[in-house]
């Protein structure tokens, strides 16, 4: 194939392979439905400027730079599907480890075209090979980043829907192409799966085809034993098309989910992948549900258990919902008390619930003289998420309330491991502790895709959308945080760090350009510089007042006179008050700081030398913590945002309404 006969684009060839007959996970009969996640069996990339085949490289680099174009090649083949199986959906996923912007806007994710004919070998194919496939672009398939169609920020996953092409057994070849001068690097099948020393396992980053399929007619699955659950299931990472489910078992076993839009799971049943729970992960696992429809209630159960749970997917990201209600909690007590606010919130039927840090104030899991082991963090999750410890009844309340409601979570200092923690807390001789923090968090929380792509070394920040009504940005204020004691004038002092700050700015701008109405920034640390400190001065205690340079940069970006980001507000915790609100008078960007969940012994707020509510700072309205446990409640429409503080018994303490601009 002569190179000059092709359009000058960057390309990636893809084929797909499933090995073996697809059988029921717990027996020998063929499944009625299921999901197959298929990894690449061969990959390489072709370099116009180098006559060699880097088939064993850890990356697939795609570039459309003149005279230095790079084309990638990845292969799979679908075999073993029953002749009566119907492919319901097929999506190809790539992990973008880096995207270099060379066209003056966002990095393009490109699109897929079918590749026709040709042959290649991972170890020998080069740019000048004569039998490379040709591109059939009579139909194209866009590659998108969740929440940012067509744009690749780097260190994220992109996917393309190829359901119209992948219809059963066979070889399916695709090019991935871009018409702009961007440089994109994908992980290959040789990419590292562990960090140095093997401390942290990176999630599936290989080129992957996910096929959802169903059999014609009804097939009875082989009976399976009861799976002994101790925690969960809880659902998280919910979008308009996917979800994740967390479970923990009492001992090692295999776990699978069945799910359907039919309440009793009597028909239309699909199945998740099968995963094993092991002692190395504290018998936890997180299973993915894919091929979901937007705005739809799904019913699911753990195979072998009779209890059926449910959740509702988010609206299409292209739609503008008429309303959104959600709840946010923070700050659990160190004492053996209940948390009645959980069930109060659940009964208000929120679309999702957030927990934004400090899952208890027992001795910090990363503070000496405790032996510092991973079980310190695991125990805290087990106490907070279930009926595990009779001394922690709030965990039972959590489990009773939230099995059917999508969740999101981020840490603050006490569940991160140490009071007022920052990026230096687990460094030097304590560097071995950071993997304990990260691994336990990933074991117990079904998260959205992490924007950093590297939670061990960078952090846990992420975002998600609810149609075009709202985008939520969940910040990690501990992993890259400078010590609070760093000088105010130090230009490097930051709570988020450069990468997370840039990500937040880019996501805000993208949401504004896409017509998303409300932008909700979730920060476990309070935003108001006059909020948490001594006697109403901007001195601050472990909050944004201590980071004036970075805070001012964000304010200036949001309030840019030419390209403003409209309808932004901040949701915070950590104050241990009965709730507080600033309309922007003190913090410029409006803020609701949510009440503590059940720290009823807190007289006013957390902090040094707090002797009255005045020592908790200047707010539009603030309530003392004593006997004012509760949560934040947010009621959004295309024209207004009503921010409320709800007491644990359901009484509305106060509310503020903002009109959309």
XYZ file of C-alpha atoms in Angstrom, residues 1-3 45-53 124-132:
21
model
C 0.000 0.000 0.000
C 1.588 3.277 -1.036
C 1.586 5.805 1.791
C 2.962 1.798 16.163
C 4.507 2.772 12.845
C 6.883 5.735 12.609
C 7.396 7.621 9.379
C 10.746 8.905 10.645
C 12.122 5.564 11.930
C 12.297 2.326 9.926
C 11.624 0.086 12.915
C 8.689 -1.569 14.667
C 8.031 -6.733 12.236
C 5.513 -4.312 10.693
C 6.980 -0.886 9.884
C 5.858 2.312 8.168
C 7.101 0.980 4.844
C 5.425 -2.440 5.017
C 3.601 -3.081 1.758
C 0.518 -4.868 3.078
C -0.861 -2.445 5.671
